[in-house]
Short mmCIF file of C-alpha atoms in Angstrom, two decimals:
data_model
loop_
_atom_site.label_atom_id
_atom_site.label_comp_id
_atom_site.label_asym_id
_atom_site.label_seq_id
_atom_site.Cartn_x
_atom_site.Cartn_y
_atom_site.Cartn_z
CA UNK A 1 -30.65 9.06 -12.26
CA UNK A 2 -29.48 12.65 -12.45
CA UNK A 3 -25.82 13.10 -13.24
CA UNK A 4 -24.77 16.28 -11.51
CA UNK A 5 -21.04 16.42 -11.04
CA UNK A 6 -18.05 16.43 -13.34
CA UNK A 7 -17.03 12.83 -12.71
CA UNK A 8 -17.42 10.41 -15.61
CA UNK A 9 -20.94 9.02 -15.90
CA UNK A 10 -19.72 5.42 -15.88
CA UNK A 11 -18.26 6.02 -12.38
CA UNK A 12 -21.52 7.51 -11.19
CA UNK A 13 -23.40 4.45 -12.50
CA UNK A 14 -20.76 2.22 -10.83
CA UNK A 15 -21.34 3.99 -7.51
CA UNK A 16 -25.11 3.79 -7.86
CA UNK A 17 -24.92 0.02 -8.33
CA UNK A 18 -22.63 -0.25 -5.29
CA UNK A 19 -25.14 1.88 -3.36
CA UNK A 20 -27.86 -0.59 -4.32
CA UNK A 21 -25.74 -3.33 -2.72
CA UNK A 22 -25.16 -1.24 0.41
CA UNK A 23 -28.87 -0.61 0.96
CA UNK A 24 -29.84 -4.20 0.16
CA UNK A 25 -31.67 -3.54 -3.10
CA UNK A 26 -29.24 -5.99 -4.72
CA UNK A 27 -28.40 -9.20 -2.87
CA UNK A 28 -26.01 -12.11 -3.26
CA UNK A 29 -26.90 -14.20 -6.29
CA UNK A 30 -29.18 -11.58 -7.87
CA UNK A 31 -29.10 -11.33 -11.64
CA UNK A 32 -28.57 -7.84 -13.01
CA UNK A 33 -30.74 -6.55 -15.83
CA UNK A 34 -29.33 -6.74 -19.36
CA UNK A 35 -26.98 -3.92 -20.34
CA UNK A 36 -29.53 -2.43 -22.74
CA UNK A 37 -32.20 -2.44 -20.03
CA UNK A 38 -29.85 -0.80 -17.56
CA UNK A 39 -28.94 1.80 -20.18
CA UNK A 40 -32.64 2.64 -20.57
CA UNK A 41 -33.12 2.83 -16.79
CA UNK A 42 -30.08 5.08 -16.31
CA UNK A 43 -30.78 6.96 -19.57
CA UNK A 44 -27.23 6.47 -20.82
CA UNK A 45 -25.50 4.79 -23.72
CA UNK A 46 -25.09 0.98 -23.40
CA UNK A 47 -21.32 1.47 -23.76
CA UNK A 48 -21.39 3.52 -20.56
CA UNK A 49 -23.09 0.65 -18.73
CA UNK A 50 -20.57 -1.81 -20.19
CA UNK A 51 -17.71 0.28 -18.83
CA UNK A 52 -19.40 0.49 -15.42
CA UNK A 53 -19.85 -3.29 -15.41
CA UNK A 54 -16.19 -3.85 -16.31
CA UNK A 55 -15.23 -1.73 -13.30
CA UNK A 56 -17.67 -3.58 -11.07
CA UNK A 57 -16.32 -6.96 -12.16
CA UNK A 58 -12.81 -5.93 -11.08
CA UNK A 59 -14.16 -5.61 -7.51
CA UNK A 60 -15.11 -9.27 -7.52
CA UNK A 61 -18.68 -8.38 -6.57
CA UNK A 62 -20.13 -9.29 -9.94
CA UNK A 63 -19.59 -12.29 -12.16
CA UNK A 64 -20.59 -12.55 -15.79
CA UNK A 65 -21.62 -16.02 -16.89
CA UNK A 66 -21.46 -16.25 -20.64
CA UNK A 67 -24.93 -16.61 -22.12
CA UNK A 68 -26.64 -16.26 -18.74
CA UNK A 69 -25.92 -12.70 -17.63
CA UNK A 70 -24.22 -10.88 -14.79
CA UNK A 71 -24.82 -11.86 -11.20
CA UNK A 72 -24.00 -10.47 -7.77
CA UNK A 73 -21.38 -12.73 -6.22
CA UNK A 74 -22.53 -15.19 -3.60
CA UNK A 75 -19.23 -14.74 -1.73
CA UNK A 76 -20.58 -12.78 1.23
CA UNK A 77 -17.10 -12.24 2.71
CA UNK A 78 -15.92 -10.67 -0.55
CA UNK A 79 -19.05 -8.52 -0.66
CA UNK A 80 -18.59 -7.27 2.91
CA UNK A 81 -14.89 -6.61 2.38
CA UNK A 82 -15.42 -4.66 -0.85
CA UNK A 83 -18.33 -2.64 0.50
CA UNK A 84 -16.41 -1.84 3.70
CA UNK A 85 -13.52 -0.61 1.57
CA UNK A 86 -15.88 1.53 -0.52
CA UNK A 87 -17.43 3.15 2.55
CA UNK A 88 -14.02 3.78 4.13
CA UNK A 89 -12.77 5.43 0.92
CA UNK A 90 -15.81 7.74 0.95
CA UNK A 91 -15.19 8.60 4.60
CA UNK A 92 -11.50 9.32 3.94
CA UNK A 93 -12.42 11.63 1.07
CA UNK A 94 -14.98 13.38 3.24
CA UNK A 95 -12.53 13.79 6.13
CA UNK A 96 -9.68 14.96 3.89
CA UNK A 97 -11.89 17.60 2.29
CA UNK A 98 -12.92 19.12 5.61
CA UNK A 99 -9.49 18.81 7.22
CA UNK A 100 -8.03 20.69 4.22
CA UNK A 101 -10.47 23.50 5.07
CA UNK A 102 -9.14 23.60 8.62
CA UNK A 103 -12.14 21.89 10.21
CA UNK A 104 -11.00 19.63 13.05
CA UNK A 105 -12.21 16.10 13.60
CA UNK A 106 -13.90 17.27 16.82
CA UNK A 107 -15.89 19.85 14.85
CA UNK A 108 -16.78 17.24 12.24
CA UNK A 109 -17.94 14.86 14.98
CA UNK A 110 -20.07 17.64 16.48
CA UNK A 111 -21.73 18.23 13.10
CA UNK A 112 -22.28 14.50 12.63
CA UNK A 113 -23.91 14.24 16.07
CA UNK A 114 -26.19 17.16 15.23
CA UNK A 115 -27.06 15.50 11.92
CA UNK A 116 -27.75 12.19 13.66
CA UNK A 117 -30.05 13.98 16.10
CA UNK A 118 -32.11 15.38 13.22
CA UNK A 119 -30.59 18.86 13.00
CA UNK A 120 -29.94 18.91 9.25
CA UNK A 121 -29.81 22.68 8.77
#
């Protein structure tokens, strides 16, 4: 994973793990790799992964079972609710940024339609 922006790395790892849930790479009941293995995969310090995992646990999406590891919750309602909230927060940030630049929602919708139709330039 390439860390490009100025946000703390643990938050970027947190978001990457949430992204894996959104795209279905992680599913209900899946066991996460050990912290040290995740640190190697992300090429970060294990303490960074630990902090990311603490944040993820506060969402209720992950549960650590002492001696067994960390698992994706099997509570599908909780998962849907948390992921919906995450996506909505991203959309609000996106909309606020463009509205602060004076771009109207109609213009944003036009750009989104163009993007959807394959016009990415």
